[in-house]
PDB file of C-alpha atoms in Angstrom:
ATOM      1  CA  UNK A   1     111.790 113.004 106.404  1.00 96.00           C
ATOM      2  CA  UNK A   2     109.178 113.796 104.685  1.00 97.00           C
ATOM      3  CA  UNK A   3     105.718 113.755 106.137  1.00 97.00           C
ATOM      4  CA  UNK A   4     101.731 113.456 105.452  1.00 96.00           C
ATOM      5  CA  UNK A   5     100.976 114.573 108.726  1.00 96.00           C
ATOM      6  CA  UNK A   6     101.004 114.568 112.546  1.00 97.00           C
ATOM      7  CA  UNK A   7      98.517 114.451 114.401  1.00 95.00           C
ATOM      8  CA  UNK A   8      96.901 113.928 117.582  1.00 96.00           C
ATOM      9  CA  UNK A   9      93.369 111.493 117.576  1.00 95.00           C
ATOM     10  CA  UNK A  10      92.519 108.180 119.045  1.00 93.00           C
ATOM     11  CA  UNK A  11      94.693 104.867 118.302  1.00 93.00           C
ATOM     12  CA  UNK A  12      91.864 102.887 116.419  1.00 89.00           C
ATOM     13  CA  UNK A  13      93.294  99.824 116.048  1.00 89.00           C
ATOM     14  CA  UNK A  14      95.331  97.061 118.250  1.00 90.00           C
ATOM     15  CA  UNK A  15      94.946  95.787 121.237  1.00 92.00           C
ATOM     16  CA  UNK A  16      95.973 100.119 121.858  1.00 93.00           C
ATOM     17  CA  UNK A  17      92.699 101.031 120.448  1.00 92.00           C
ATOM     18  CA  UNK A  18      91.187 103.305 122.124  1.00 92.00           C
ATOM     19  CA  UNK A  19      94.173 104.764 123.723  1.00 95.00           C
ATOM     20  CA  UNK A  20      95.228 109.025 122.786  1.00 95.00           C
ATOM     21  CA  UNK A  21      97.456 108.983 120.290  1.00 96.00           C
ATOM     22  CA  UNK A  22     100.138 111.133 118.575  1.00 97.00           C
ATOM     23  CA  UNK A  23     100.924 109.226 114.521  1.00 96.00           C
ATOM     24  CA  UNK A  24     103.811 110.316 112.904  1.00 97.00           C
ATOM     25  CA  UNK A  25     102.154 109.384 109.012  1.00 96.00           C
ATOM     26  CA  UNK A  26     105.555 108.964 106.215  1.00 97.00           C
ATOM     27  CA  UNK A  27     104.787 110.057 102.804  1.00 97.00           C
ATOM     28  CA  UNK A  28     105.341 107.038 100.252  1.00 96.00           C
ATOM     29  CA  UNK A  29     103.882 103.846  99.738  1.00 95.00           C
ATOM     30  CA  UNK A  30     105.125 100.979  97.228  1.00 94.00           C
ATOM     31  CA  UNK A  31     102.058  99.076  97.318  1.00 94.00           C
ATOM     32  CA  UNK A  32      98.981  99.249  95.787  1.00 94.00           C
ATOM     33  CA  UNK A  33      96.226  98.057  98.191  1.00 94.00           C
ATOM     34  CA  UNK A  34      92.821  97.914  96.321  1.00 92.00           C
ATOM     35  CA  UNK A  35      91.640  98.505  99.419  1.00 91.00           C
ATOM     36  CA  UNK A  36      94.457 101.311 100.500  1.00 88.00           C
ATOM     37  CA  UNK A  37      91.988 104.053 102.535  1.00 83.00           C
ATOM     38  CA  UNK A  38      95.769 106.172 102.528  1.00 83.00           C
ATOM     39  CA  UNK A  39      96.024 106.652  99.110  1.00 85.00           C
ATOM     40  CA  UNK A  40      96.221 110.174  99.907  1.00 86.00           C
ATOM     41  CA  UNK A  41      99.953 109.705 102.003  1.00 88.00           C
ATOM     42  CA  UNK A  42     101.261 108.048  98.873  1.00 90.00           C
ATOM     43  CA  UNK A  43     102.887 111.512  97.112  1.00 90.00           C
ATOM     44  CA  UNK A  44     103.421 115.211  98.477  1.00 92.00           C
ATOM     45  CA  UNK A  45     103.962 115.627 101.564  1.00 93.00           C
ATOM     46  CA  UNK A  46     106.374 118.199 103.827  1.00 96.00           C
ATOM     47  CA  UNK A  47     110.418 117.585 104.485  1.00 97.00           C
ATOM     48  CA  UNK A  48     110.434 118.260 108.283  1.00 96.00           C
ATOM     49  CA  UNK A  49     114.630 117.263 110.307  1.00 97.00           C
ATOM     50  CA  UNK A  50     113.701 115.006 112.742  1.00 97.00           C
ATOM     51  CA  UNK A  51     113.939 118.068 115.585  1.00 96.00           C
ATOM     52  CA  UNK A  52     111.400 119.180 113.746  1.00 97.00           C
ATOM     53  CA  UNK A  53     109.067 116.127 113.957  1.00 97.00           C
ATOM     54  CA  UNK A  54     109.961 115.357 117.653  1.00 96.00           C
ATOM     55  CA  UNK A  55     109.681 119.546 118.705  1.00 95.00           C
ATOM     56  CA  UNK A  56     105.701 118.395 116.896  1.00 96.00           C
ATOM     57  CA  UNK A  57     105.698 115.784 118.472  1.00 96.00           C
ATOM     58  CA  UNK A  58     106.345 116.912 121.837  1.00 94.00           C
ATOM     59  CA  UNK A  59     103.222 120.104 121.550  1.00 94.00           C
ATOM     60  CA  UNK A  60     101.264 117.998 120.686  1.00 95.00           C
ATOM     61  CA  UNK A  61     101.525 115.628 123.595  1.00 94.00           C
ATOM     62  CA  UNK A  62     101.321 118.779 126.361  1.00 90.00           C
ATOM     63  CA  UNK A  63     102.505 118.930 129.661  1.00 76.00           C
ATOM     64  CA  UNK A  64     103.535 116.171 132.548  1.00 73.00           C
ATOM     65  CA  UNK A  65     100.197 116.201 133.921  1.00 70.00           C
ATOM     66  CA  UNK A  66      98.560 115.245 130.981  1.00 71.00           C
ATOM     67  CA  UNK A  67     101.175 114.152 128.757  1.00 86.00           C
ATOM     68  CA  UNK A  68      99.925 111.067 126.061  1.00 93.00           C
ATOM     69  CA  UNK A  69     102.828 108.616 126.055  1.00 94.00           C
ATOM     70  CA  UNK A  70     101.890 106.560 122.507  1.00 97.00           C
ATOM     71  CA  UNK A  71     103.398 107.450 119.394  1.00 97.00           C
ATOM     72  CA  UNK A  72     101.996 105.566 116.390  1.00 97.00           C
ATOM     73  CA  UNK A  73     104.764 105.956 113.222  1.00 98.00           C
ATOM     74  CA  UNK A  74     102.801 105.540 110.102  1.00 96.00           C
ATOM     75  CA  UNK A  75     102.485 106.382 106.367  1.00 91.00           C
ATOM     76  CA  UNK A  76     102.579 105.543 103.264  1.00 90.00           C
ATOM     77  CA  UNK A  77     105.300 103.493 104.461  1.00 96.00           C
ATOM     78  CA  UNK A  78     107.108 104.329 107.168  1.00 96.00           C
ATOM     79  CA  UNK A  79     110.658 102.441 106.701  1.00 97.00           C
ATOM     80  CA  UNK A  80     111.004 103.817 102.840  1.00 97.00           C
ATOM     81  CA  UNK A  81     112.647 106.160 104.783  1.00 97.00           C
ATOM     82  CA  UNK A  82     116.113 105.537 105.724  1.00 97.00           C
ATOM     83  CA  UNK A  83     115.421 107.550 108.290  1.00 97.00           C
ATOM     84  CA  UNK A  84     112.830 106.021 110.120  1.00 98.00           C
ATOM     85  CA  UNK A  85     114.789 103.534 113.062  1.00 98.00           C
ATOM     86  CA  UNK A  86     116.532 106.896 113.998  1.00 98.00           C
ATOM     87  CA  UNK A  87     112.998 108.395 114.997  1.00 98.00           C
ATOM     88  CA  UNK A  88     112.375 105.747 116.851  1.00 98.00           C
ATOM     89  CA  UNK A  89     115.513 105.788 118.587  1.00 98.00           C
ATOM     90  CA  UNK A  90     115.003 109.008 119.825  1.00 97.00           C
ATOM     91  CA  UNK A  91     111.081 108.767 120.493  1.00 97.00           C
ATOM     92  CA  UNK A  92     112.419 105.375 122.659  1.00 97.00           C
ATOM     93  CA  UNK A  93     114.671 107.867 124.513  1.00 96.00           C
ATOM     94  CA  UNK A  94     112.692 110.771 124.757  1.00 94.00           C
ATOM     95  CA  UNK A  95     109.758 107.983 126.945  1.00 94.00           C
ATOM     96  CA  UNK A  96     107.012 107.069 124.460  1.00 95.00           C
ATOM     97  CA  UNK A  97     105.784 103.891 123.876  1.00 96.00           C
ATOM     98  CA  UNK A  98     106.683 104.290 119.707  1.00 98.00           C
ATOM     99  CA  UNK A  99     104.498 101.792 117.192  1.00 98.00           C
ATOM    100  CA  UNK A 100     105.302 100.952 114.225  1.00 98.00           C
ATOM    101  CA  UNK A 101     103.066  99.800 111.603  1.00 96.00           C
ATOM    102  CA  UNK A 102     103.780  98.325 108.436  1.00 97.00           C
ATOM    103  CA  UNK A 103     103.275  96.951 105.397  1.00 96.00           C
ATOM    104  CA  UNK A 104     105.559  93.394 106.070  1.00 96.00           C
ATOM    105  CA  UNK A 105     107.248  93.867 102.709  1.00 97.00           C
ATOM    106  CA  UNK A 106     110.478  95.657 104.601  1.00 96.00           C
ATOM    107  CA  UNK A 107     112.455  94.393 107.046  1.00 97.00           C
ATOM    108  CA  UNK A 108     112.126  94.674 109.946  1.00 97.00           C
ATOM    109  CA  UNK A 109     115.250  94.196 111.947  1.00 96.00           C
ATOM    110  CA  UNK A 110     116.559  97.588 111.711  1.00 95.00           C
ATOM    111  CA  UNK A 111     114.665  99.236 114.164  1.00 97.00           C
ATOM    112  CA  UNK A 112     115.031  99.441 117.580  1.00 97.00           C
ATOM    113  CA  UNK A 113     113.796  95.970 119.430  1.00 96.00           C
ATOM    114  CA  UNK A 114     111.669  98.063 121.675  1.00 97.00           C
ATOM    115  CA  UNK A 115     109.594  99.597 119.400  1.00 98.00           C
ATOM    116  CA  UNK A 116     106.076  97.337 119.339  1.00 98.00           C
ATOM    117  CA  UNK A 117     105.645  96.893 115.335  1.00 98.00           C
ATOM    118  CA  UNK A 118     102.275  96.205 114.089  1.00 97.00           C
ATOM    119  CA  UNK A 119     103.048  93.943 111.008  1.00 98.00           C
ATOM    120  CA  UNK A 120     100.674  93.107 107.751  1.00 97.00           C
ATOM    121  CA  UNK A 121     100.656  89.935 105.690  1.00 98.00           C
ATOM    122  CA  UNK A 122      98.758  91.025 102.658  1.00 97.00           C
ATOM    123  CA  UNK A 123      95.890  89.299 101.437  1.00 97.00           C
ATOM    124  CA  UNK A 124      95.163  87.576  97.881  1.00 97.00           C
ATOM    125  CA  UNK A 125      92.603  89.996  97.833  1.00 96.00           C
ATOM    126  CA  UNK A 126      94.695  92.911  98.400  1.00 95.00           C
ATOM    127  CA  UNK A 127      95.867  93.293  94.804  1.00 94.00           C
ATOM    128  CA  UNK A 128      99.284  92.458  96.811  1.00 95.00           C
ATOM    129  CA  UNK A 129      99.757  89.125  97.478  1.00 93.00           C
ATOM    130  CA  UNK A 130     103.402  87.365  98.188  1.00 94.00           C
ATOM    131  CA  UNK A 131     105.227  90.457  98.987  1.00 96.00           C
ATOM    132  CA  UNK A 132     105.321  89.895 103.458  1.00 97.00           C
ATOM    133  CA  UNK A 133     109.039  89.756 104.212  1.00 97.00           C
ATOM    134  CA  UNK A 134     109.269  85.863 105.226  1.00 97.00           C
ATOM    135  CA  UNK A 135     112.417  86.989 107.492  1.00 98.00           C
ATOM    136  CA  UNK A 136     110.010  89.248 109.232  1.00 98.00           C
ATOM    137  CA  UNK A 137     108.493  85.953 111.132  1.00 97.00           C
ATOM    138  CA  UNK A 138     111.601  85.478 113.187  1.00 96.00           C
ATOM    139  CA  UNK A 139     111.560  89.394 113.893  1.00 97.00           C
ATOM    140  CA  UNK A 140     108.632  89.855 115.939  1.00 97.00           C
ATOM    141  CA  UNK A 141     108.450  89.071 119.125  1.00 96.00           C
ATOM    142  CA  UNK A 142     105.991  88.404 122.634  1.00 96.00           C
ATOM    143  CA  UNK A 143     105.179  92.676 122.857  1.00 97.00           C
ATOM    144  CA  UNK A 144     104.340  92.688 118.518  1.00 98.00           C
ATOM    145  CA  UNK A 145     101.568  91.900 116.099  1.00 98.00           C
ATOM    146  CA  UNK A 146     100.583  90.758 113.511  1.00 98.00           C
ATOM    147  CA  UNK A 147      97.218  92.072 111.528  1.00 98.00           C
ATOM    148  CA  UNK A 148      95.490  90.617 108.496  1.00 98.00           C
ATOM    149  CA  UNK A 149      93.086  92.773 106.894  1.00 97.00           C
ATOM    150  CA  UNK A 150      89.936  91.111 105.291  1.00 97.00           C
ATOM    151  CA  UNK A 151      87.818  91.341 102.373  1.00 96.00           C
ATOM    152  CA  UNK A 152      86.460  88.185 101.010  1.00 97.00           C
ATOM    153  CA  UNK A 153      86.119  84.396 102.810  1.00 98.00           C
ATOM    154  CA  UNK A 154      88.834  84.654 100.532  1.00 98.00           C
ATOM    155  CA  UNK A 155      90.910  86.182 102.636  1.00 98.00           C
ATOM    156  CA  UNK A 156      89.622  84.662 105.651  1.00 98.00           C
ATOM    157  CA  UNK A 157      90.851  81.143 104.888  1.00 98.00           C
ATOM    158  CA  UNK A 158      94.218  82.301 102.971  1.00 98.00           C
ATOM    159  CA  UNK A 159      94.468  84.407 107.188  1.00 98.00           C
ATOM    160  CA  UNK A 160      93.365  81.333 108.597  1.00 98.00           C
ATOM    161  CA  UNK A 161      96.406  78.917 107.181  1.00 98.00           C
ATOM    162  CA  UNK A 162      98.778  81.677 106.968  1.00 98.00           C
ATOM    163  CA  UNK A 163      98.196  81.647 111.528  1.00 98.00           C
ATOM    164  CA  UNK A 164      97.886  77.842 111.834  1.00 98.00           C
ATOM    165  CA  UNK A 165     101.100  77.150 109.429  1.00 98.00           C
ATOM    166  CA  UNK A 166     102.859  80.173 110.896  1.00 98.00           C
ATOM    167  CA  UNK A 167     102.254  79.821 114.460  1.00 97.00           C
ATOM    168  CA  UNK A 168     101.611  82.661 115.067  1.00 97.00           C
ATOM    169  CA  UNK A 169      99.648  82.787 118.094  1.00 95.00           C
ATOM    170  CA  UNK A 170     103.179  82.043 119.736  1.00 94.00           C
ATOM    171  CA  UNK A 171     104.822  84.323 118.379  1.00 96.00           C
ATOM    172  CA  UNK A 172     103.245  87.448 118.835  1.00 97.00           C
ATOM    173  CA  UNK A 173     100.935  89.691 121.633  1.00 97.00           C
ATOM    174  CA  UNK A 174      98.403  89.178 118.979  1.00 97.00           C
ATOM    175  CA  UNK A 175      97.098  87.803 116.608  1.00 98.00           C
ATOM    176  CA  UNK A 176      94.431  90.497 114.262  1.00 98.00           C
ATOM    177  CA  UNK A 177      91.991  89.830 111.637  1.00 98.00           C
ATOM    178  CA  UNK A 178      90.956  92.834 110.418  1.00 96.00           C
ATOM    179  CA  UNK A 179      87.838  93.837 107.778  1.00 96.00           C
ATOM    180  CA  UNK A 180      88.095  95.812 105.560  1.00 95.00           C
ATOM    181  CA  UNK A 181      85.324  98.740 106.340  1.00 90.00           C
ATOM    182  CA  UNK A 182      83.434 100.579 103.313  1.00 86.00           C
ATOM    183  CA  UNK A 183      85.078 103.137 101.356  1.00 84.00           C
ATOM    184  CA  UNK A 184      83.101 105.864 101.367  1.00 83.00           C
ATOM    185  CA  UNK A 185      83.216 107.178  97.805  1.00 84.00           C
ATOM    186  CA  UNK A 186      81.796 103.090  96.750  1.00 84.00           C
ATOM    187  CA  UNK A 187      84.790 102.847  95.267  1.00 85.00           C
ATOM    188  CA  UNK A 188      85.045  98.780  97.337  1.00 83.00           C
ATOM    189  CA  UNK A 189      82.419  96.355  99.295  1.00 89.00           C
ATOM    190  CA  UNK A 190      83.536  96.499 102.959  1.00 90.00           C
ATOM    191  CA  UNK A 191      83.205  92.967 105.202  1.00 95.00           C
ATOM    192  CA  UNK A 192      80.447  92.884 107.597  1.00 95.00           C
ATOM    193  CA  UNK A 193      82.138  92.424 110.225  1.00 95.00           C
ATOM    194  CA  UNK A 194      79.925  90.040 112.085  1.00 96.00           C
ATOM    195  CA  UNK A 195      80.003  87.649 109.725  1.00 97.00           C
ATOM    196  CA  UNK A 196      83.922  87.688 110.417  1.00 98.00           C
ATOM    197  CA  UNK A 197      83.710  87.005 114.097  1.00 97.00           C
ATOM    198  CA  UNK A 198      81.327  84.158 112.999  1.00 98.00           C
ATOM    199  CA  UNK A 199      84.249  82.767 110.627  1.00 98.00           C
ATOM    200  CA  UNK A 200      86.664  83.195 113.946  1.00 98.00           C
ATOM    201  CA  UNK A 201      84.099  81.432 116.663  1.00 98.00           C
ATOM    202  CA  UNK A 202      82.680  78.560 114.326  1.00 98.00           C
ATOM    203  CA  UNK A 203      87.151  77.534 113.474  1.00 98.00           C
ATOM    204  CA  UNK A 204      88.388  78.877 117.490  1.00 97.00           C
ATOM    205  CA  UNK A 205      90.642  80.547 116.159  1.00 97.00           C
ATOM    206  CA  UNK A 206      93.635  82.654 118.715  1.00 96.00           C
ATOM    207  CA  UNK A 207      93.383  85.949 116.836  1.00 97.00           C
ATOM    208  CA  UNK A 208      91.723  89.330 117.644  1.00 97.00           C
ATOM    209  CA  UNK A 209      88.927  91.050 115.728  1.00 97.00           C
ATOM    210  CA  UNK A 210      90.298  94.563 115.295  1.00 94.00           C
ATOM    211  CA  UNK A 211      87.665  97.028 113.805  1.00 93.00           C
ATOM    212  CA  UNK A 212      88.716 100.489 113.251  1.00 84.00           C
ATOM    213  CA  UNK A 213      88.001 101.883 115.794  1.00 82.00           C
ATOM    214  CA  UNK A 214      88.046 105.837 114.164  1.00 80.00           C
ATOM    215  CA  UNK A 215      86.303 105.496 111.751  1.00 77.00           C
ATOM    216  CA  UNK A 216      82.477 104.941 113.516  1.00 79.00           C
ATOM    217  CA  UNK A 217      83.272 107.846 115.684  1.00 78.00           C
ATOM    218  CA  UNK A 218      83.986 109.961 113.046  1.00 77.00           C
ATOM    219  CA  UNK A 219      83.877 110.912 108.998  1.00 71.00           C
ATOM    220  CA  UNK A 220      85.208 107.522 107.902  1.00 72.00           C
ATOM    221  CA  UNK A 221      86.942 109.796 104.670  1.00 67.00           C
ATOM    222  CA  UNK A 222      88.276 112.321 106.996  1.00 70.00           C
ATOM    223  CA  UNK A 223      92.068 112.691 107.255  1.00 72.00           C
ATOM    224  CA  UNK A 224      93.927 113.737 110.435  1.00 71.00           C
ATOM    225  CA  UNK A 225      91.572 111.637 113.592  1.00 70.00           C
TER     226      UNK A 225
END
């Protein structure tokens, strides 16, 4: 597999935000979202065997008395690499809770059922609308999460309607509305989290506001966190 980085940090997003987590960031992505904060993972990377990846994760996890038990497979787009389901399977067999974050453009059905899937639905202002594989709606279940990254009122209204039409709150553990964090280099503006929260409250949506916790702890441009 081609890996951009493997590191230990605090989970910054989703319902497990704040927990220690080991991240396996795979290289390569076939989408080009306008606000992508991991463009450095598009190219390059280092080739690792599955055994080498598992060994590195074990080193980062520590001994039994302080073991980090949460692993997230991310990218890039992790489902571009055919070995990803097997990596997830081996991690599950080793006793880890395994998450995968995916753009939603690839079908998630090849992954082991026990994997917690965090599946994006791309909003209009991402620059990648209509890329979501609708078959994923039947592949998610009550432990999974569906996420919308929102940069504008138009994005919010799209996410609100998609959530209602497809009854997402009844399909998954949580629906996440995450505001865009401003780019440190000024390439794009952020969406004020308070503004998004007020929209959610005004419409009484059954969704969770998701903030990128790691960007409040460390420099937003820092890698490996």
